[in-house]
Short mmCIF file of C-alpha atoms in Angstrom, two decimals:
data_model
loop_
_atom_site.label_atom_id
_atom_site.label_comp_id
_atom_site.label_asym_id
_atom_site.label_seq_id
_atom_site.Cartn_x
_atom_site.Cartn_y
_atom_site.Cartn_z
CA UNK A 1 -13.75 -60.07 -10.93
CA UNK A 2 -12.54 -60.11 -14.17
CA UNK A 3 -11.88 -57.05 -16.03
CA UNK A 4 -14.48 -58.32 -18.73
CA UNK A 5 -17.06 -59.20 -15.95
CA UNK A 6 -18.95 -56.69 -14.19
CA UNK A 7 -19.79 -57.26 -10.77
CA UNK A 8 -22.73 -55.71 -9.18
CA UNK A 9 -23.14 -54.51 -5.64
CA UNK A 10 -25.80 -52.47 -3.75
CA UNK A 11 -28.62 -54.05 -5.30
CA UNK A 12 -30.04 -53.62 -8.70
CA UNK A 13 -28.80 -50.66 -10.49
CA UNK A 14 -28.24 -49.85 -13.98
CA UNK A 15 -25.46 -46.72 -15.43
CA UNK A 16 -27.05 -43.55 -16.67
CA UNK A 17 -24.79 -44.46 -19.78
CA UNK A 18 -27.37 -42.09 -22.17
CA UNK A 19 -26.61 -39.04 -19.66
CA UNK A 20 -22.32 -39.98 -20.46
CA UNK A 21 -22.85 -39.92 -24.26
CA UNK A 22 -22.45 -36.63 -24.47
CA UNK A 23 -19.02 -34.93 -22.52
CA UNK A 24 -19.04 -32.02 -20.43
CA UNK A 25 -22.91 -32.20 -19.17
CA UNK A 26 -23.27 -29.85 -16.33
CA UNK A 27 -25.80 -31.25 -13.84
CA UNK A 28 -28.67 -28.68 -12.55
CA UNK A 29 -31.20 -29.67 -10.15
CA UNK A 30 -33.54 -31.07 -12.69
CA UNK A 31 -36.34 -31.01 -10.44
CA UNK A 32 -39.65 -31.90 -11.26
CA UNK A 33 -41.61 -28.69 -12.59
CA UNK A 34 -44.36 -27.78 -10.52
CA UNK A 35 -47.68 -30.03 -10.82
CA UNK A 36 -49.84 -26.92 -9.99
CA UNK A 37 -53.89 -28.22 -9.61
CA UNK A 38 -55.09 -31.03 -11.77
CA UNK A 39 -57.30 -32.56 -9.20
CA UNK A 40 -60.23 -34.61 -10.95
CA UNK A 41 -58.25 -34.63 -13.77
CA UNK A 42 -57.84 -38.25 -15.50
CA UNK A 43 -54.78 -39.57 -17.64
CA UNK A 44 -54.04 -42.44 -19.72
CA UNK A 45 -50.41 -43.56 -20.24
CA UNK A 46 -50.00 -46.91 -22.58
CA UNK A 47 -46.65 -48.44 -22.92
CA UNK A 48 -45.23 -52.15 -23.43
CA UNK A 49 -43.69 -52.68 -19.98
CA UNK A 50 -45.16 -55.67 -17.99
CA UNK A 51 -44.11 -57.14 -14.43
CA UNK A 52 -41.46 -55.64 -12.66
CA UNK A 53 -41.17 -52.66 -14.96
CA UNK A 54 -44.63 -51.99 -15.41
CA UNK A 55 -44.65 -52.08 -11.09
CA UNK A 56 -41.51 -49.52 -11.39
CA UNK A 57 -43.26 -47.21 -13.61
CA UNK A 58 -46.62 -47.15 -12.17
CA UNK A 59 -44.77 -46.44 -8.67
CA UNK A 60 -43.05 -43.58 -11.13
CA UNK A 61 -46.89 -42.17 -12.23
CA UNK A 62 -47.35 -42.74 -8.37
CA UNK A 63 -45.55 -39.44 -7.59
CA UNK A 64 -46.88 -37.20 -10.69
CA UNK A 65 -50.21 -38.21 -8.96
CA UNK A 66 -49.38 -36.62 -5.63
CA UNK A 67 -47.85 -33.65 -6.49
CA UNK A 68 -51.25 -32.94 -8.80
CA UNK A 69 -54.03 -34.45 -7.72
CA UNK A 70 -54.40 -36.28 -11.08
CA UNK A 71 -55.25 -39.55 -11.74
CA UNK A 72 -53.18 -41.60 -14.41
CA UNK A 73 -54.36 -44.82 -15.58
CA UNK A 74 -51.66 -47.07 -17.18
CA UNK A 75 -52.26 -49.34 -20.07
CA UNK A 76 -49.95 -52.27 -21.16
CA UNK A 77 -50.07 -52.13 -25.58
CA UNK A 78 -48.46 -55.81 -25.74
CA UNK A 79 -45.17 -56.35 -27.78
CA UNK A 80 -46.58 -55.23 -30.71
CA UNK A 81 -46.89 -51.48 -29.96
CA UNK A 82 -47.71 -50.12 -33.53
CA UNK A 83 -50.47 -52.68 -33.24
CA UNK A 84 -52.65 -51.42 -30.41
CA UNK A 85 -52.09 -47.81 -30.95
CA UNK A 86 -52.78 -48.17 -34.65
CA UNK A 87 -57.04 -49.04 -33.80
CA UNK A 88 -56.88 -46.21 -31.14
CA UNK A 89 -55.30 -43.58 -33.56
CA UNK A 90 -58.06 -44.30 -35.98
CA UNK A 91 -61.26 -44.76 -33.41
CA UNK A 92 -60.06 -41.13 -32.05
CA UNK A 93 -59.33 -42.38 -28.69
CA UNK A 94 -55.89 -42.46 -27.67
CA UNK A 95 -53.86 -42.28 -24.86
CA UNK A 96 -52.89 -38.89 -23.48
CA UNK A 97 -49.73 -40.28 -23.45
CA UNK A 98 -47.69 -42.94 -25.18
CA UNK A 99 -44.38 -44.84 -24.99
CA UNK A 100 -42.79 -45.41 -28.13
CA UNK A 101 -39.95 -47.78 -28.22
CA UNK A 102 -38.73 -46.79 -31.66
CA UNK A 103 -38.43 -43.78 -32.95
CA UNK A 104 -39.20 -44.96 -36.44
CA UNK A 105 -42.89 -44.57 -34.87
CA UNK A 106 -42.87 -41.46 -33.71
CA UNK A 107 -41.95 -40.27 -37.25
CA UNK A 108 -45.18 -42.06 -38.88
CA UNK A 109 -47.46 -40.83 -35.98
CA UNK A 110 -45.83 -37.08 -36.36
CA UNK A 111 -46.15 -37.69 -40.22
CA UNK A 112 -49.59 -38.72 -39.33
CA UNK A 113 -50.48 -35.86 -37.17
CA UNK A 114 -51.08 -38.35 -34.39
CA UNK A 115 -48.46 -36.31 -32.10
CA UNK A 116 -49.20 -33.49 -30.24
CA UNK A 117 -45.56 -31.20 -30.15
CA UNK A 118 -43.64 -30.70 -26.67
CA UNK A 119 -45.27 -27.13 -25.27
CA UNK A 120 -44.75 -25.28 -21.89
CA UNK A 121 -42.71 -26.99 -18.82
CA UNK A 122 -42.80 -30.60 -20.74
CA UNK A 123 -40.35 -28.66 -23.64
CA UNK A 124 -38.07 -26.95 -21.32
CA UNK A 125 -37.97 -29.70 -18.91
CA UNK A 126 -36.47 -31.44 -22.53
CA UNK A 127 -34.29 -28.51 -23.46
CA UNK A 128 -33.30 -28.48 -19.95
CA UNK A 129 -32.38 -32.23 -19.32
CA UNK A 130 -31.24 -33.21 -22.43
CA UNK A 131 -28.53 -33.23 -24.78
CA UNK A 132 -29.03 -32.45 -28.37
CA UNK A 133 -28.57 -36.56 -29.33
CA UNK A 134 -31.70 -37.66 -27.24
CA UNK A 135 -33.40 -34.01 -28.49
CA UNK A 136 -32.75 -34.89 -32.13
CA UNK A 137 -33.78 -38.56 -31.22
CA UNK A 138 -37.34 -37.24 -30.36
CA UNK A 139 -38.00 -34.76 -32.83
CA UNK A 140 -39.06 -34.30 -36.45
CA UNK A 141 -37.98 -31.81 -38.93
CA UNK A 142 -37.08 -29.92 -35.91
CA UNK A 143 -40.52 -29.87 -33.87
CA UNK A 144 -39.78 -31.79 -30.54
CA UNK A 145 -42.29 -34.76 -29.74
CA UNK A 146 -40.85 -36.94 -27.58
CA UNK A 147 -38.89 -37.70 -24.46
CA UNK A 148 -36.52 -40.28 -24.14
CA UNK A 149 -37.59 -42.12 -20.55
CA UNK A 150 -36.26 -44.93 -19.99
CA UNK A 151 -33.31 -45.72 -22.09
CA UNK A 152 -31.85 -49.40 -22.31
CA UNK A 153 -28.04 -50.95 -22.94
CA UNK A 154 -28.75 -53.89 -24.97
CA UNK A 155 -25.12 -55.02 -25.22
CA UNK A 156 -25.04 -57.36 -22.47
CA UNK A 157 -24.72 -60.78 -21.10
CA UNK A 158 -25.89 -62.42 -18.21
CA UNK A 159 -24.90 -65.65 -16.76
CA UNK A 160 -25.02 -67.74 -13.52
CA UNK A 161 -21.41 -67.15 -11.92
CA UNK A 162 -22.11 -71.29 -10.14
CA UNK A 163 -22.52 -72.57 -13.68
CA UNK A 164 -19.33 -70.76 -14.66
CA UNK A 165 -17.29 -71.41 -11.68
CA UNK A 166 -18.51 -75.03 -11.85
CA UNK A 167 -17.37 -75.94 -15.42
CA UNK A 168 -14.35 -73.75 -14.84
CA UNK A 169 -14.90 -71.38 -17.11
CA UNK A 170 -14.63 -67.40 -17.10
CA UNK A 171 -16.54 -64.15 -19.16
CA UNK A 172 -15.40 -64.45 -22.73
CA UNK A 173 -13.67 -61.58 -24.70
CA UNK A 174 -14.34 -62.30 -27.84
CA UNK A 175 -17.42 -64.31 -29.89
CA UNK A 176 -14.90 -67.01 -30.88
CA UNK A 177 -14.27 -67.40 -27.21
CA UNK A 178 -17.96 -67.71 -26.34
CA UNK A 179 -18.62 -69.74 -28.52
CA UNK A 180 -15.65 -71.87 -28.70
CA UNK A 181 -14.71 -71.85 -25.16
CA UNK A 182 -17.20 -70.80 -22.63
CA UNK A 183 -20.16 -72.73 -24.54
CA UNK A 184 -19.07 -75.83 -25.49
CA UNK A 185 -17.06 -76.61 -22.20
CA UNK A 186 -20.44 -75.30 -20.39
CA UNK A 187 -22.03 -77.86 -22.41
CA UNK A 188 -19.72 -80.61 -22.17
CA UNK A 189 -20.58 -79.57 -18.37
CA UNK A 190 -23.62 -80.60 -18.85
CA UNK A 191 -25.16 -77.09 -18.44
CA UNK A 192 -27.07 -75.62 -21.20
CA UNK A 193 -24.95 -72.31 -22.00
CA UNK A 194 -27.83 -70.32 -23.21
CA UNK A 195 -31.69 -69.17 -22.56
CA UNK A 196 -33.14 -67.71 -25.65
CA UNK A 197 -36.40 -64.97 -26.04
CA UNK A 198 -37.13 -66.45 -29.17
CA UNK A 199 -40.46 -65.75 -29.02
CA UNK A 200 -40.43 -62.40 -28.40
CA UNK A 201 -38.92 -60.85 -31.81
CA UNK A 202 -36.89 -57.87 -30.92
CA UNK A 203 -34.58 -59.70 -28.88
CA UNK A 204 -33.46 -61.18 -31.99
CA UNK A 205 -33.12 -58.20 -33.74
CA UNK A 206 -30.92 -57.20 -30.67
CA UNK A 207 -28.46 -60.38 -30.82
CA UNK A 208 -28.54 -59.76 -35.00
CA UNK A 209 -27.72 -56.28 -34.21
CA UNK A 210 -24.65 -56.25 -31.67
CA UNK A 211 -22.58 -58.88 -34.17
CA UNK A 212 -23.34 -56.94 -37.25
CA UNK A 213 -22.17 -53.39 -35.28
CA UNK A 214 -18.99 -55.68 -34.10
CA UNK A 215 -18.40 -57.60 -37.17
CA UNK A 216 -19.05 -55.42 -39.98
CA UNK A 217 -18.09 -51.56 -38.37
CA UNK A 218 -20.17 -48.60 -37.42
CA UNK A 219 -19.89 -46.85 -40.95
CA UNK A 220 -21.77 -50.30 -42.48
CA UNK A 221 -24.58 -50.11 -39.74
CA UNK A 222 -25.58 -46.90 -40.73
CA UNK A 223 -26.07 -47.16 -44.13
CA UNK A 224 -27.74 -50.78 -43.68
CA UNK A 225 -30.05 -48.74 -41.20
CA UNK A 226 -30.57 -46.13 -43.89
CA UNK A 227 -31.07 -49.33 -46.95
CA UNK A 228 -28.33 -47.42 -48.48
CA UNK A 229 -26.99 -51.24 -49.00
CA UNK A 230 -29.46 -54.20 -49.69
CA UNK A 231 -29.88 -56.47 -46.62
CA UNK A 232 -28.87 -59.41 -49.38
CA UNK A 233 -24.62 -57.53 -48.67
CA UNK A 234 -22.19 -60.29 -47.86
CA UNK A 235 -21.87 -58.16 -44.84
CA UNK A 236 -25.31 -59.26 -43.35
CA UNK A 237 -24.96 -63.04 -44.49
CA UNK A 238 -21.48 -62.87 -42.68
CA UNK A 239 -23.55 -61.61 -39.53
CA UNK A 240 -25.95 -64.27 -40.21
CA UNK A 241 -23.64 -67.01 -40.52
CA UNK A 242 -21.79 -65.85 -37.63
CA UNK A 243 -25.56 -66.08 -35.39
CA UNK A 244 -25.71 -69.73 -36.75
CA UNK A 245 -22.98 -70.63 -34.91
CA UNK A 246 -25.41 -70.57 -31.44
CA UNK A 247 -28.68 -70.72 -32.92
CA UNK A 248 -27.81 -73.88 -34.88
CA UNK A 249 -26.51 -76.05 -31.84
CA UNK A 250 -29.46 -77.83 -30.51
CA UNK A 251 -27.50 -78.19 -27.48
CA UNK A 252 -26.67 -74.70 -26.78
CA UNK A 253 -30.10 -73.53 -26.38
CA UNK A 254 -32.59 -74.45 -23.32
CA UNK A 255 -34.82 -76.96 -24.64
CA UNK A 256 -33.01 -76.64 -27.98
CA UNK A 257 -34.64 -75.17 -31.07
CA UNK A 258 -38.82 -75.38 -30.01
CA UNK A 259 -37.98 -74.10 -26.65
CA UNK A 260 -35.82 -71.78 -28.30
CA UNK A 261 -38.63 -70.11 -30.08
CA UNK A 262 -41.18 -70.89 -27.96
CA UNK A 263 -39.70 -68.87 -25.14
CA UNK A 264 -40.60 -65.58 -24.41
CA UNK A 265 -38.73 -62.50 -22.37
CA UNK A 266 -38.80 -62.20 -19.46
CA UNK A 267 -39.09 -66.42 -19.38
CA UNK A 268 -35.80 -66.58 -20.69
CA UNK A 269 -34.57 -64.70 -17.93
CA UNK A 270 -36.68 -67.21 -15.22
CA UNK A 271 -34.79 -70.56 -17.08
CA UNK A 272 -31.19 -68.79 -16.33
CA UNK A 273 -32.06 -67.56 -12.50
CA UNK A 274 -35.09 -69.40 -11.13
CA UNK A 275 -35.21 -72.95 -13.11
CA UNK A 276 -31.27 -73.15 -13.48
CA UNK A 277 -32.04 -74.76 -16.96
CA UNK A 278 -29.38 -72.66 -18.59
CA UNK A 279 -26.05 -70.40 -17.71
CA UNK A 280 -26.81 -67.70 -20.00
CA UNK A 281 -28.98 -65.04 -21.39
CA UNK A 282 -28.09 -61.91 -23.73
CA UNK A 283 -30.46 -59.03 -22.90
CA UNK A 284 -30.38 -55.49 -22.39
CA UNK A 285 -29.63 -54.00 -18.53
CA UNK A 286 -33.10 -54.43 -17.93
CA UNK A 287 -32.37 -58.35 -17.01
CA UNK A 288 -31.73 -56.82 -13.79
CA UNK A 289 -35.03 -56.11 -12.11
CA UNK A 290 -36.71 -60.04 -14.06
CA UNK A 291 -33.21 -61.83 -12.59
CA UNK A 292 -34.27 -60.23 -9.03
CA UNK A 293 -37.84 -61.01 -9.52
CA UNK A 294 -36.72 -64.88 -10.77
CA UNK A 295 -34.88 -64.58 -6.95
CA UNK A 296 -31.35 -63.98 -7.77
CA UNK A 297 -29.33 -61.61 -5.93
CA UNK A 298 -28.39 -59.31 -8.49
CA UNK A 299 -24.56 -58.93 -8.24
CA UNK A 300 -23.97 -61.68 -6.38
CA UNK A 301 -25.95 -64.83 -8.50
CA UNK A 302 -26.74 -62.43 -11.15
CA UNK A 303 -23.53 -61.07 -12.98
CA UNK A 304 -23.01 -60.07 -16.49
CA UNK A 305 -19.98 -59.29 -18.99
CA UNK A 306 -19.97 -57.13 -22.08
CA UNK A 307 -21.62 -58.48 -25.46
CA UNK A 308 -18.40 -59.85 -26.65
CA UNK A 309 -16.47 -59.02 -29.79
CA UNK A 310 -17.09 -60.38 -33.21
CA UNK A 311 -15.01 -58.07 -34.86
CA UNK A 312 -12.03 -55.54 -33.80
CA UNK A 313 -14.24 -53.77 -30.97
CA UNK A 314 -17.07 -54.86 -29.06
CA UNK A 315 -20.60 -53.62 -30.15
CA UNK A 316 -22.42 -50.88 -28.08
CA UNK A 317 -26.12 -50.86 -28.59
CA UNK A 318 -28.68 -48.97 -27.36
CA UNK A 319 -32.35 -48.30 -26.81
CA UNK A 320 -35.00 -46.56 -25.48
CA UNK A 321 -38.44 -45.33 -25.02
CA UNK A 322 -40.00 -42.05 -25.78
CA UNK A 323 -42.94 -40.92 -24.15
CA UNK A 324 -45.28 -38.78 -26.73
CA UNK A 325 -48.20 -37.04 -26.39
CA UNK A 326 -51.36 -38.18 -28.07
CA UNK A 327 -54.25 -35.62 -26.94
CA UNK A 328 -54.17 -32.10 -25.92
CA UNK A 329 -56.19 -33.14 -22.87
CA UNK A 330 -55.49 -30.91 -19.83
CA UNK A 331 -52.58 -32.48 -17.38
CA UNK A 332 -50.47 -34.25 -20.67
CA UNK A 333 -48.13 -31.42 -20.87
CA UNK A 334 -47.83 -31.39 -17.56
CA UNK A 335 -47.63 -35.27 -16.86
CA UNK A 336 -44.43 -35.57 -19.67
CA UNK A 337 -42.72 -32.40 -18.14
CA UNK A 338 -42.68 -34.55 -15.03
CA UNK A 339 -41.64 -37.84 -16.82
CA UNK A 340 -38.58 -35.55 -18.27
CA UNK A 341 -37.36 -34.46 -14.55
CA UNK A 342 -34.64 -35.68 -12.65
CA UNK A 343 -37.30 -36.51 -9.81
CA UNK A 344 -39.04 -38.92 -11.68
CA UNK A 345 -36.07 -40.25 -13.41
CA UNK A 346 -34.36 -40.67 -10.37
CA UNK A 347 -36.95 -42.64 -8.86
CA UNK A 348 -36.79 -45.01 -11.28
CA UNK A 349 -33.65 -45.41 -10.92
CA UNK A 350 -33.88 -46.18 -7.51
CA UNK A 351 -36.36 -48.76 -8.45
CA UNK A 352 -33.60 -51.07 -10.56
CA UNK A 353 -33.77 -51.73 -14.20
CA UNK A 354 -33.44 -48.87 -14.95
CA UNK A 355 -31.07 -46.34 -17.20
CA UNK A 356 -31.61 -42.72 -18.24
CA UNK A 357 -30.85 -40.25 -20.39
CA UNK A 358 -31.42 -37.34 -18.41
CA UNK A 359 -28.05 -35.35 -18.36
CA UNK A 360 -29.37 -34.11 -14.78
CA UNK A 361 -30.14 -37.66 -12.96
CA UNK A 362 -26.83 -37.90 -10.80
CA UNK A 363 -24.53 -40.37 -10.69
CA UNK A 364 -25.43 -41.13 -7.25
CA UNK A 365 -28.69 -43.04 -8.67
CA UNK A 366 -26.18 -45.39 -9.83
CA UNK A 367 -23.35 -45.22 -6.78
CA UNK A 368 -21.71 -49.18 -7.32
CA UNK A 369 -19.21 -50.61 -9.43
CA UNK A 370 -21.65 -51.62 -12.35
CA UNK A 371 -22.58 -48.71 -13.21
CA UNK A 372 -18.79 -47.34 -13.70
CA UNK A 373 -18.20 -50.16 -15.90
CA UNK A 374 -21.69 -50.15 -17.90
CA UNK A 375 -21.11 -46.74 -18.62
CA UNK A 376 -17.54 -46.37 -19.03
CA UNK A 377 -17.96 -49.02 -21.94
CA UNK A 378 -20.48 -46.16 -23.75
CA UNK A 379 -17.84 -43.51 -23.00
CA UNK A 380 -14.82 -46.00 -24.81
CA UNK A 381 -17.23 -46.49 -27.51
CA UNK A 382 -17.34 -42.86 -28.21
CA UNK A 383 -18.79 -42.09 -31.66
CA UNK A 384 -18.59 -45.93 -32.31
CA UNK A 385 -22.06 -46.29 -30.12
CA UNK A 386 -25.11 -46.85 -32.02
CA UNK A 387 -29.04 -46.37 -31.43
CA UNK A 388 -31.09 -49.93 -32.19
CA UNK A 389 -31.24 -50.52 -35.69
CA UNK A 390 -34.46 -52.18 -35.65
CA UNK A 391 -36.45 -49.42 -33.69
CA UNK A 392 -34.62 -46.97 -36.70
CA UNK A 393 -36.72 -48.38 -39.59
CA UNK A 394 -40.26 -48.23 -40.35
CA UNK A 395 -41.95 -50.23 -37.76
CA UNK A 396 -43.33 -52.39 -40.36
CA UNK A 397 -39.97 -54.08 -41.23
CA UNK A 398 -38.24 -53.78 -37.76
CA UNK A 399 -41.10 -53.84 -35.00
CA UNK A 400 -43.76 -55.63 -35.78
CA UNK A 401 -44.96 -58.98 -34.97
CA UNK A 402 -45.48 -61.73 -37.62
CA UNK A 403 -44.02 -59.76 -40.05
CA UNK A 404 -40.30 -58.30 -41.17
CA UNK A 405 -37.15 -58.32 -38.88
CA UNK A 406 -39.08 -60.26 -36.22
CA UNK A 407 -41.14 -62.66 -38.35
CA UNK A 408 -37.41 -63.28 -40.57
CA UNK A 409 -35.19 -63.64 -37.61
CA UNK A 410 -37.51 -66.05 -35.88
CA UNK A 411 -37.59 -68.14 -39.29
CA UNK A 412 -34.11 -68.58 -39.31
CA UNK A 413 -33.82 -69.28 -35.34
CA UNK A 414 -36.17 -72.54 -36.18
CA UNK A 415 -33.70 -73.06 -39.11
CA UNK A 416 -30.21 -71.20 -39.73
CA UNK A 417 -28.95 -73.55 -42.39
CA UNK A 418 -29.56 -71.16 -45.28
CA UNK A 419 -28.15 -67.63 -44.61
CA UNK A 420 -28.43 -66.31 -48.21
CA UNK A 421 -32.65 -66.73 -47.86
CA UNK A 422 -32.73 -65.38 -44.82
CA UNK A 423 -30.86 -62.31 -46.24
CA UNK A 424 -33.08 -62.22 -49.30
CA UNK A 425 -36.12 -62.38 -46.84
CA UNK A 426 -34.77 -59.59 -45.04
CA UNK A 427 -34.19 -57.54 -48.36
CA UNK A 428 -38.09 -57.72 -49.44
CA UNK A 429 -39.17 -57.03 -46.27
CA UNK A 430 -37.27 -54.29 -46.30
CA UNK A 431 -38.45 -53.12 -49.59
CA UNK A 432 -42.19 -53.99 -49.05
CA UNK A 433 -42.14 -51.52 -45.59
CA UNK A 434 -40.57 -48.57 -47.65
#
């Protein structure tokens, strides 16, 4: 193994890289608070995750129900989270509990009065288990709301080590590499070098996201996050341009521009480790548990190497989603206290696909050599490491299908030939969602 490849061993596990953001985090025990009697009581928990990590999660709710007596019913929203809870919000029925995957929602549900605060065990459990980043994350105007489950390190990609080692080619360092290099010989190969999610929009704001972070600096990202600079800055038709490079070759991409778009994650995932119809995917650490499910064996014909560099560092992205509560139902309180614990956490963990933010899951969750590397790549970043830009801005411009970042970025996968629109089609977007 390369030192810019990251071999995994011990089966699927992801680095607690959210729990090493922060130096000097004393681990406690962490535990679970206790569930106390909520027998005949009945939850419901909505959040995106399908397949394997809806499976890991429910086995995750699996264990609050034990210890209580509860009952917790778990709904998938789709994609499109804003979307389904939106109807619910406004009939007066929704969920007990709710996982947000950006917290540019939990500020217009808060602002809303849609939220119900943190109270009791579930905001000491936070207090407890958390540092102040993922705190501040998950509160508004200082009132805590949310808890950071299940957090996600979307600067990653994976590839088929037999199509590498079979067109002789290794884990690029840089973009120019990947592109230059590792693609075209793949190609030339005859193997497709890359799978894309194009149908499923936030994976394109991820890709857009790790070579604007790379190419145009931290300090830029944030005040493009903020719209403290218009979306129509050289700086994003640079990162633009610089996306063209792979979403303009036809050949590049399995089953070249339609198939591009047409895909959906975790398909993408399926054409790289069950089909064989490409070498590559870029996706966040949660690859792991679809790549298993698509029957690779993940550190073995499932490896992965660092989002490579498009400027003077590589980009460091992450993600996450925060659980909320909704209702002040009896057991809600109670249920997010235990999603905040070590216990559950650590379960999860155990479960692959997994990464947490929890500054009291152990590092023993993640005992193999990819988790070292995953998360020594957050602690290198230091400062430099940056929270999803698209799950930062109002939902209506960066998560929310048919419409904004997703709707743009999908426009200009079907046809990157003119940058400068796509930029100005980013820029009213922006402006119409303020």
């Amino acid at each position: 193994m390369t030192e810019h490849a990251w071999r995994l061993r011990g089966g699927v596990a992801v680095a607690a890289a959210g729990a090493l953001l922060a130096a000097g985090c004393a681990p406690g025990d962490g535990g679970a608070p206790g569930g106390g009697d909520l027998q005949g009581v009945q939850l419901k928990v909505a959040a995106k995750w399908t397949g394997v990590e809806q499976d890991n999660f429910v086995e995750v709710l699996r264990g609050f129900e034990e210890q209580t007596g509860a009952t917790v019913e778990y709904e998938p929203t789709g994609e499109d989270t804003g979307a389904y809870l939106g109807p619910k919000i406004e009939a007066g029925e929704p969920p007990d509990v709710a996982l947000l995957p950006q917290p540019g929602l939990l500020e217009e549900y808060a602002a809303q009065d849609a939220l119900v605060p943190l109270s009791g065990d579930a905001a000491a459990a936070l207090e407890e288990n958390y540092t102040d980043y993922w705190r501040d994350l998950g509160s508004v105007e200082g009132e805590p709301y949310g808890i950071l489950l299940k957090a996600a390190h979307k600067s990653i990609v994976w590839y088929r080590p037999e199509a590498f080692d079979a067109a002789g080619v290794q884990p690029p360092q840089t973009w120019d590499d990947m592109v230059g290099t590792t693609a075209s010989t793949l190609s030339d190969a005859g193997e497709t070098p890359f799978a894309m999610c194009g149908a499923s929009g936030w994976t394109l704001t991820d890709w857009f996201e790790n070579v604007y972070l790379s190419q145009a600096g931290p300090e830029k990202y944030d005040r493009l996050t903020a719209h403290e600079i218009p979306w129509t800055d050289e700086s994003v038709v640079e990162a633009l341009e610089t996306l063209a490079q792979v979403w303009g070759e036809e050949d590049y991409m399995a089953g070249g521009t339609d198939g591009a778009v047409q895909t959906d994650f975790p398909t993408c995932v399926t054409q790289v480790y069950g089909q064989q119809d490409a070498a590559m995917v870029y996706e966040a650490d949660f690859v792991a548990a679809s790549a298993a499910e698509a029957g690779a064996t993940v550190g073995e014909t499932a490896q992965a190497f660092p989002f490579p560099a498009v400027g003077d560092a590589a980009p460091v992205v992450v993600g996450g989603d925060i659980a909320v509560a909704m209702s002040e139902n009896e057991g809600t309180q109670e249920l997010l206290a235990y999603l905040a614990s070590a216990e559950a956490q650590s379960t999860w963990a155990g479960l692959g696909g997994y990464l947490s933010a929890n500054s009291q899951v152990e590092p023993e969750a993640y005992a193999d050599d990819f988790t070292r590397q995953l998360s020594q790549t957050v602690l290198d970043a230091g400062e430099d490491v940056r929270y999803d830009m698209s799950d930062q801005v109002p939902s209506r411009f960066g998560a929310t299908e048919g419409r904004g970042m997703w709707a743009v970025l999908q426009d200009f996968l079907r046809d990157p030939g003119d940058p400068e629109a796509a930029a100005q089609d980013l820029e009213d977007a922006a402006q119409e969602a303020s």
